Short mmCIF file of C-alpha atoms in Angstrom, two decimals:
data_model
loop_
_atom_site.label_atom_id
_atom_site.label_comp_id
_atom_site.label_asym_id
_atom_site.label_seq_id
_atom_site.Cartn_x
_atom_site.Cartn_y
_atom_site.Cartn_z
CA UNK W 1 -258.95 161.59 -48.73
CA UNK W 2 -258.79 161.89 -44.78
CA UNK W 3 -256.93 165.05 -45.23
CA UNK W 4 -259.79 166.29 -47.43
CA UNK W 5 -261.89 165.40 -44.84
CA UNK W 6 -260.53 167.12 -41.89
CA UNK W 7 -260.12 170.51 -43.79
CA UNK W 8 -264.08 170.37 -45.23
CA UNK W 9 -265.32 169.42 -42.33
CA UNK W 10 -263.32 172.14 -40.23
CA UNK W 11 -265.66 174.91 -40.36
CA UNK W 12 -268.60 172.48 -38.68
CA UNK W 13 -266.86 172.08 -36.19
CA UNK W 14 -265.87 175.81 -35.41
CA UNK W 15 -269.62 176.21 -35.55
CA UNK W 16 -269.97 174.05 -33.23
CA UNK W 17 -266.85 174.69 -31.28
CA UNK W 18 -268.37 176.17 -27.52
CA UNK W 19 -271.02 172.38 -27.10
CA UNK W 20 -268.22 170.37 -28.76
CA UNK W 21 -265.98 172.08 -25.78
CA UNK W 22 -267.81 172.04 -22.94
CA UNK W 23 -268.84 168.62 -23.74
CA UNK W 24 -265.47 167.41 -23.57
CA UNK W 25 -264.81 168.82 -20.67
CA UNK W 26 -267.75 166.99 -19.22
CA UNK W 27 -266.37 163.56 -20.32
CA UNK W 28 -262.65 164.23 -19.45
CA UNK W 29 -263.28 164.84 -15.72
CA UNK W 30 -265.99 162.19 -15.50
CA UNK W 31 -263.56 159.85 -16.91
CA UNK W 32 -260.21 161.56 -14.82
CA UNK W 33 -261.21 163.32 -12.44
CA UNK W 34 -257.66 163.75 -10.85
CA UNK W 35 -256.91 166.25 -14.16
CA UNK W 36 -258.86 168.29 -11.79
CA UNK W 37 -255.46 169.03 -10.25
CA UNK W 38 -254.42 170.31 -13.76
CA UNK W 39 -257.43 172.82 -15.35
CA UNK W 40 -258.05 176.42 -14.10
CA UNK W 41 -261.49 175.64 -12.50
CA UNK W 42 -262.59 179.00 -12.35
CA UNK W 43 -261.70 179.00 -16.35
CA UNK W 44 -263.84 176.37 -16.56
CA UNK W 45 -266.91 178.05 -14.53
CA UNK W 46 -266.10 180.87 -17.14
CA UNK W 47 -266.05 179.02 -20.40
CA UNK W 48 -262.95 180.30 -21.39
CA UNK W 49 -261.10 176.65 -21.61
CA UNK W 50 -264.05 175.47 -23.87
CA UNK W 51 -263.66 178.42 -25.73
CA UNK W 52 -259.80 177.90 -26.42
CA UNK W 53 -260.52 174.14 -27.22
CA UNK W 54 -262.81 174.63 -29.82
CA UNK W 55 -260.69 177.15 -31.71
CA UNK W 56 -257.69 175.42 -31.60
CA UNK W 57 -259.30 171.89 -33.06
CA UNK W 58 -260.50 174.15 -35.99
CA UNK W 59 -257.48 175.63 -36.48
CA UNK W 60 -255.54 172.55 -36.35
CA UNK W 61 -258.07 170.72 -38.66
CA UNK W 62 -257.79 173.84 -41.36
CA UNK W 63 -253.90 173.51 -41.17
CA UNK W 64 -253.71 170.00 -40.94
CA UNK W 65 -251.45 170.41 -44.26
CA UNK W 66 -248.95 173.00 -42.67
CA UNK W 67 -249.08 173.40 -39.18
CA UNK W 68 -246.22 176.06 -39.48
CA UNK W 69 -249.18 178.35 -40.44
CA UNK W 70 -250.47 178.20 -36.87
CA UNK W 71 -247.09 177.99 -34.63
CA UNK W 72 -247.85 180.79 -33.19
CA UNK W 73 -250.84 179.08 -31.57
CA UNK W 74 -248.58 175.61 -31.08
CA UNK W 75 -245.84 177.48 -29.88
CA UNK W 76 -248.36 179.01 -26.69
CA UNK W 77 -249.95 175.89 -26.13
CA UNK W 78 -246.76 173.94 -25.85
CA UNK W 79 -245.40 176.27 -23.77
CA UNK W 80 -248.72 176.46 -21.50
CA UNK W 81 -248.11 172.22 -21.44
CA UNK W 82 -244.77 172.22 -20.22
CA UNK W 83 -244.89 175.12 -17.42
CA UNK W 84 -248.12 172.90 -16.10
CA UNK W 85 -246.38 169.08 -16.43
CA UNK W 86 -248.64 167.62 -19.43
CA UNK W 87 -247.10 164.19 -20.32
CA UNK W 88 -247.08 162.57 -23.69
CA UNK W 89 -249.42 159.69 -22.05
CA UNK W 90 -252.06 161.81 -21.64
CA UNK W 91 -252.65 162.72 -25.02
CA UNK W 92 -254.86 159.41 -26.54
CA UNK W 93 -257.01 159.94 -23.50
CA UNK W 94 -257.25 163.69 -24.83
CA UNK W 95 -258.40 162.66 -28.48
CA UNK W 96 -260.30 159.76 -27.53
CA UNK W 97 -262.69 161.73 -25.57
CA UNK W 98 -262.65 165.09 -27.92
CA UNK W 99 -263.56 162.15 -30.64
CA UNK W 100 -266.68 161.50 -28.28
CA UNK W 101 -267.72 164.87 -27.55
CA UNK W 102 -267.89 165.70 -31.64
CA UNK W 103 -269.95 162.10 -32.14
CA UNK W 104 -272.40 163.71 -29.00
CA UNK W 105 -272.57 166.90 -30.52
CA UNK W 106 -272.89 166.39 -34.34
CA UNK W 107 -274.86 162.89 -33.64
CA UNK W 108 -275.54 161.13 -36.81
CA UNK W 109 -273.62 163.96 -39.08
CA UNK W 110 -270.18 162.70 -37.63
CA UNK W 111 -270.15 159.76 -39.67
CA UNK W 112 -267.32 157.22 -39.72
CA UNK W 113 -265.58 158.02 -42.07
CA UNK W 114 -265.12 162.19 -40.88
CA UNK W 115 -264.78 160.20 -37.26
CA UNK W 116 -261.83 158.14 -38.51
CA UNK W 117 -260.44 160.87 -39.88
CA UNK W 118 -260.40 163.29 -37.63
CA UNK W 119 -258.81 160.36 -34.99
CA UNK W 120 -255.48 160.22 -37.61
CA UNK W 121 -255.11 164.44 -37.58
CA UNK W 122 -255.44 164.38 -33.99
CA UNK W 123 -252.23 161.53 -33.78
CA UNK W 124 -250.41 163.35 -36.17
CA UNK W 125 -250.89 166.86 -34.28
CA UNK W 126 -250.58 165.20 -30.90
CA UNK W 127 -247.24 163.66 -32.48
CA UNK W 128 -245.54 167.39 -32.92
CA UNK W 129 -246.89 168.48 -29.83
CA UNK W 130 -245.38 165.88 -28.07
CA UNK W 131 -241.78 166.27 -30.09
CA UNK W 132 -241.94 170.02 -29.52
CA UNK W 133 -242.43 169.55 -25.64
CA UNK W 134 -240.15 167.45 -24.89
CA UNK W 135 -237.85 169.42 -26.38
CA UNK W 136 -239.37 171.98 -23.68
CA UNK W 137 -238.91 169.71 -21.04
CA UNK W 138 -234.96 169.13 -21.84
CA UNK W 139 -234.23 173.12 -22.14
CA UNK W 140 -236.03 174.11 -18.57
CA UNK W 141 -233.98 171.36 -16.79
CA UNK W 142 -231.10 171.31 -18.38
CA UNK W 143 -230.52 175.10 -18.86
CA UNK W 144 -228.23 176.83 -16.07
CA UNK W 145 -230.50 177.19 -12.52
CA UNK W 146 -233.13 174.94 -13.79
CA UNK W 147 -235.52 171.95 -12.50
CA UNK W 148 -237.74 169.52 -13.38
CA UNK W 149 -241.49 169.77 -12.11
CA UNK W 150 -242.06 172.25 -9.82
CA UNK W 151 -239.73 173.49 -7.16
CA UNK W 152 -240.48 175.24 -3.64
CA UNK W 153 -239.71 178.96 -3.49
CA UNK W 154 -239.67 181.21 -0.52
CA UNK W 155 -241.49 183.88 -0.04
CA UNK W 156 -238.92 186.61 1.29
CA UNK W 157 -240.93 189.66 0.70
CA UNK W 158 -244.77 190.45 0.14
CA UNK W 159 -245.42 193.84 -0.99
CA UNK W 160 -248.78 195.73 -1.43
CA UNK W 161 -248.70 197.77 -4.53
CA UNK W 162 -252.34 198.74 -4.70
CA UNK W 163 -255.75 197.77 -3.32
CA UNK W 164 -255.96 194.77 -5.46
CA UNK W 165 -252.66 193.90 -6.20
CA UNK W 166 -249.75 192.68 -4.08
CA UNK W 167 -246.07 191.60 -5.50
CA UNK W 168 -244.42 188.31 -3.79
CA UNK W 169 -240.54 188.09 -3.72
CA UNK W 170 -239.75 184.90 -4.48
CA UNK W 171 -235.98 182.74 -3.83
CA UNK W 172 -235.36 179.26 -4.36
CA UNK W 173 -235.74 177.34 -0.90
CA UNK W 174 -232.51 175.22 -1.45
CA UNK W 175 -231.12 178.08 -1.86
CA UNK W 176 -229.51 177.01 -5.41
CA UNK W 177 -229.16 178.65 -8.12
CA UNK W 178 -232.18 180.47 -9.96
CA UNK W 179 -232.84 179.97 -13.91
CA UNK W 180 -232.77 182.92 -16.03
CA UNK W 181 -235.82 183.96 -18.38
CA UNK W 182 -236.93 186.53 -21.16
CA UNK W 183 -238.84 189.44 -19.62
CA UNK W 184 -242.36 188.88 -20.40
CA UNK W 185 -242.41 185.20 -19.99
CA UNK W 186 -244.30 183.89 -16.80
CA UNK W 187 -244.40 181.42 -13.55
CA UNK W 188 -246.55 178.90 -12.98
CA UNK W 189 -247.70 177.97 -9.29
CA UNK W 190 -249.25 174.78 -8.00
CA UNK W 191 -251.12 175.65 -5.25
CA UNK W 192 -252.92 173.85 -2.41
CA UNK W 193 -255.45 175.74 -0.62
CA UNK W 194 -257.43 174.33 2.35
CA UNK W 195 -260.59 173.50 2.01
CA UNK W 196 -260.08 172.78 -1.70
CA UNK W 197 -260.32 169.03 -2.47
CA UNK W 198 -258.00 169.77 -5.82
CA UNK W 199 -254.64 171.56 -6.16
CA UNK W 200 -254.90 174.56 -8.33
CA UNK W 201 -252.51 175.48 -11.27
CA UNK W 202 -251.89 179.27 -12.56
CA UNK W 203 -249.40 181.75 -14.39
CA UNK W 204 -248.77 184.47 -12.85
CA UNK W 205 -245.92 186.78 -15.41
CA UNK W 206 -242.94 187.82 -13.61
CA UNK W 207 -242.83 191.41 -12.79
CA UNK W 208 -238.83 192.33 -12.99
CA UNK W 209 -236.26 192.44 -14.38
CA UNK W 210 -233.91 188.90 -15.22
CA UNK W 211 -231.05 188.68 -13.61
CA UNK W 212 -231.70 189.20 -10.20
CA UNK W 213 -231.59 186.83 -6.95
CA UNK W 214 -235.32 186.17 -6.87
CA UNK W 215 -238.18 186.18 -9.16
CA UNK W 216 -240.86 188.86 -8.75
CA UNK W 217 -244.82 188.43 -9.48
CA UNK W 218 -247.93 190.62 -8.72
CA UNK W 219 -250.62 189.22 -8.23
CA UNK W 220 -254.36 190.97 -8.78
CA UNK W 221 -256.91 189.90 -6.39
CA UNK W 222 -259.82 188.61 -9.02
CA UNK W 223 -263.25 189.51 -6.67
CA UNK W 224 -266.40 187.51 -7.68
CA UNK W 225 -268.01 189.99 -9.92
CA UNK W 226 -271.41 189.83 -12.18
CA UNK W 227 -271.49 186.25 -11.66
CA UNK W 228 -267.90 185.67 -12.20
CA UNK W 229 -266.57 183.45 -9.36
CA UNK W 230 -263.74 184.92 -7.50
CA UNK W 231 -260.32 183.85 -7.83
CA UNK W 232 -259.61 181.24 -5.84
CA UNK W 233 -255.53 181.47 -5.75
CA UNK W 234 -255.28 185.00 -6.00
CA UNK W 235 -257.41 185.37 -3.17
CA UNK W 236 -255.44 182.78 -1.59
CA UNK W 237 -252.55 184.70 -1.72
CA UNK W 238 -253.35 187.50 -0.51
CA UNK W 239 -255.15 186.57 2.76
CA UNK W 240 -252.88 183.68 3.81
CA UNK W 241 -249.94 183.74 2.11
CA UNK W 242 -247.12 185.40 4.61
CA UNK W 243 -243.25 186.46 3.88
CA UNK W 244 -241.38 182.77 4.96
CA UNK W 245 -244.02 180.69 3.28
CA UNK W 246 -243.67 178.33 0.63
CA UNK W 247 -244.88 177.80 -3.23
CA UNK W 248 -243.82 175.27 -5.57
CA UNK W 249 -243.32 176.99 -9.02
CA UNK W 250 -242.36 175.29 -12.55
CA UNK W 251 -239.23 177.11 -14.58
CA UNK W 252 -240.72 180.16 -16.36
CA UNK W 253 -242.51 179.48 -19.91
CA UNK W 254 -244.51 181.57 -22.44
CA UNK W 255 -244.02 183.29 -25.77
CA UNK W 256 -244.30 186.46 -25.45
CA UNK W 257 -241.06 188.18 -24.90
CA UNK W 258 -239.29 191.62 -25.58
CA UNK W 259 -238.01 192.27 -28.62
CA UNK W 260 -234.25 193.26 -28.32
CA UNK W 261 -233.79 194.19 -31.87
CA UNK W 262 -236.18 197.56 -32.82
CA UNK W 263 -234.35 200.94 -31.43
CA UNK W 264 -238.11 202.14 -30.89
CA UNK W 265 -239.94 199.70 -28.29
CA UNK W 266 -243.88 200.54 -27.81
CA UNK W 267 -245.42 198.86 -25.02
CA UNK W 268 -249.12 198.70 -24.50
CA UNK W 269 -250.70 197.26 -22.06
CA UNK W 270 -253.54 197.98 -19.16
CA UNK W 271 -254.83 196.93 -15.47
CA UNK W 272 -252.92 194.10 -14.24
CA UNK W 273 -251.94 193.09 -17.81
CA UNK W 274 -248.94 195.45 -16.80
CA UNK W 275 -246.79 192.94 -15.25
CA UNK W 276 -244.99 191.39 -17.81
CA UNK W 277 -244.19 195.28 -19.57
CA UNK W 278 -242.89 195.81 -16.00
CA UNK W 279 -240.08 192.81 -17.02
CA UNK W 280 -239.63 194.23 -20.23
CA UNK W 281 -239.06 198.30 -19.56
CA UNK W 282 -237.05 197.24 -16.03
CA UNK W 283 -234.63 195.09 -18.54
CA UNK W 284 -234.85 197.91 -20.92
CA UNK W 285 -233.89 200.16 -17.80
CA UNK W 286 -230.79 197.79 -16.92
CA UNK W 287 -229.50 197.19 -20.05
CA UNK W 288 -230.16 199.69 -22.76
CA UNK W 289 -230.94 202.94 -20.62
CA UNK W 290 -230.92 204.80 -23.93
CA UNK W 291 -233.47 203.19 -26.12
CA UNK W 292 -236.15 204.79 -26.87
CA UNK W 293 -239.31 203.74 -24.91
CA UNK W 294 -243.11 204.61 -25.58
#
């Protein structure tokens, strides 16, 4: 019956998915406002968290009886959780304010009974996102060259490859070794930046090839534009950061990797969404120099 519940009642909430998200948003930081430290504010100011929220509580909801039909979706957001240190004691916080922002929202349609259920599908998918990223957790630290947390890197180079974008050279600072990752997969930098009362979290793909002595990024500068705030880190980096500075990265994360196996590889990509096709043709480059490359 709950079951029957979440899935009918899915599609009201997708309809309602942008107030239900931004309304949880609301609560959450009024309720922690240290997880401050842990959301892309300028996401925020842009909607695009809310946005992501909303969609992936419908989706879970309309899956609720095979959540294999969505791990494509799990599978980003668990990696997204690891790379930025989300801990299994933060989920009931999670679903008992989402809970509250679909009671504010719906009002008197979110009975008890959709209430109640809704509360047992969000234990049961917080349940395999919590399995599946801790399994996360084990693999970065325990893998050859890896950490827990976030580590300090060096900054040994800083090169400008455009007018907007500049790449940052990055080596471990205790000079240990480095973990290896699948081209296309990203870093993620906590950041302090003066001025700002909260430290700032963001993934930033890695530009070269694996198997090399440092890890490369490049990094667009995001100017404020048509109401769009600026970026605050990638600003950050570019004015103040200097070759011999230091950044505290997580191990790399993400899902979307090369494919090894095809003979023909077609990349696509634009603008700065380049980077992580950078990793893939340099590896291409390195280790198959003859397969064919569009």
């Amino acid at each position: 019956m709950r079951i029957e519940i979440v899935q009918s009642t899915a599609p009201v909430l997708k309809q309602h998915s942008e107030q239900i998200g931004k309304k949880f948003y609301e609560l959450l930081f009024a309720k922690a406002p240290d997880l401050y430290n842990l959301f892309n504010q300028t996401n925020q100011k842009r909607g695009l968290q809310q946005e992501a929220l909303g969609y992936a509580v419908y989706a879970a909801g309309e899956h609720i009886t095979n959540l294999d039909a969505i791990m494509p979706v799990i599978t980003r957001v668990t990696q997204k959780h690891r790379a930025i240190g989300v801990k299994p004691e933060q989920y009931p916080l999670v679903g008992e304010t989402l809970l509250e922002a679909v009671k504010e929202v719906l009002e008197s349609a979110a009975t008890d009974d959709i209430i109640g259920a809704w509360g047992k599908a969000y234990e049961y998918i917080a349940d395999a996102f919590i399995q599946i990223e801790q399994d996360l957790y084990k693999e970065a630290k325990e893998q050859a060259g890896g950490w827990e947390g976030f580590r300090s890197f060096t900054v040994t180079r800083k090169v400008a490859e455009s007018d907007d974008v500049t790449s940052f050279y990055l080596e471990p600072s205790d000079k240990q070794a480095l973990a290896g990752f699948e081209p296309g997969q990203y870093l993620t930098i906590k950041a302090e930046v003066p001025g700002e009362k909260y430290k700032h979290i963001r993934h930033y793909s890695l530009s070269d090839a694996p198997g090399k002595s440092y890890y490369r990024i490049s990094v667009k500068r995001e100017r404020s534009n048509e109401g769009k705030p600026a970026g605050i880190i990638s600003n950050d980096l570019h004015d103040r950061i200097q070759e011999g500075d230091s950044l505290l990265f997580s191990t790399p994360a993400g899902d979307f990797t090369l494919d090894h196996t095809d003979d023909h590889l077609v990349l696509i990509g634009g603008g700065i969404g380049v980077t992580p096709l950078m990793s893939m043709i340099n590896t291409v480059a390195d280790q198959s120099p003859d397969r064919e490359v569009t």
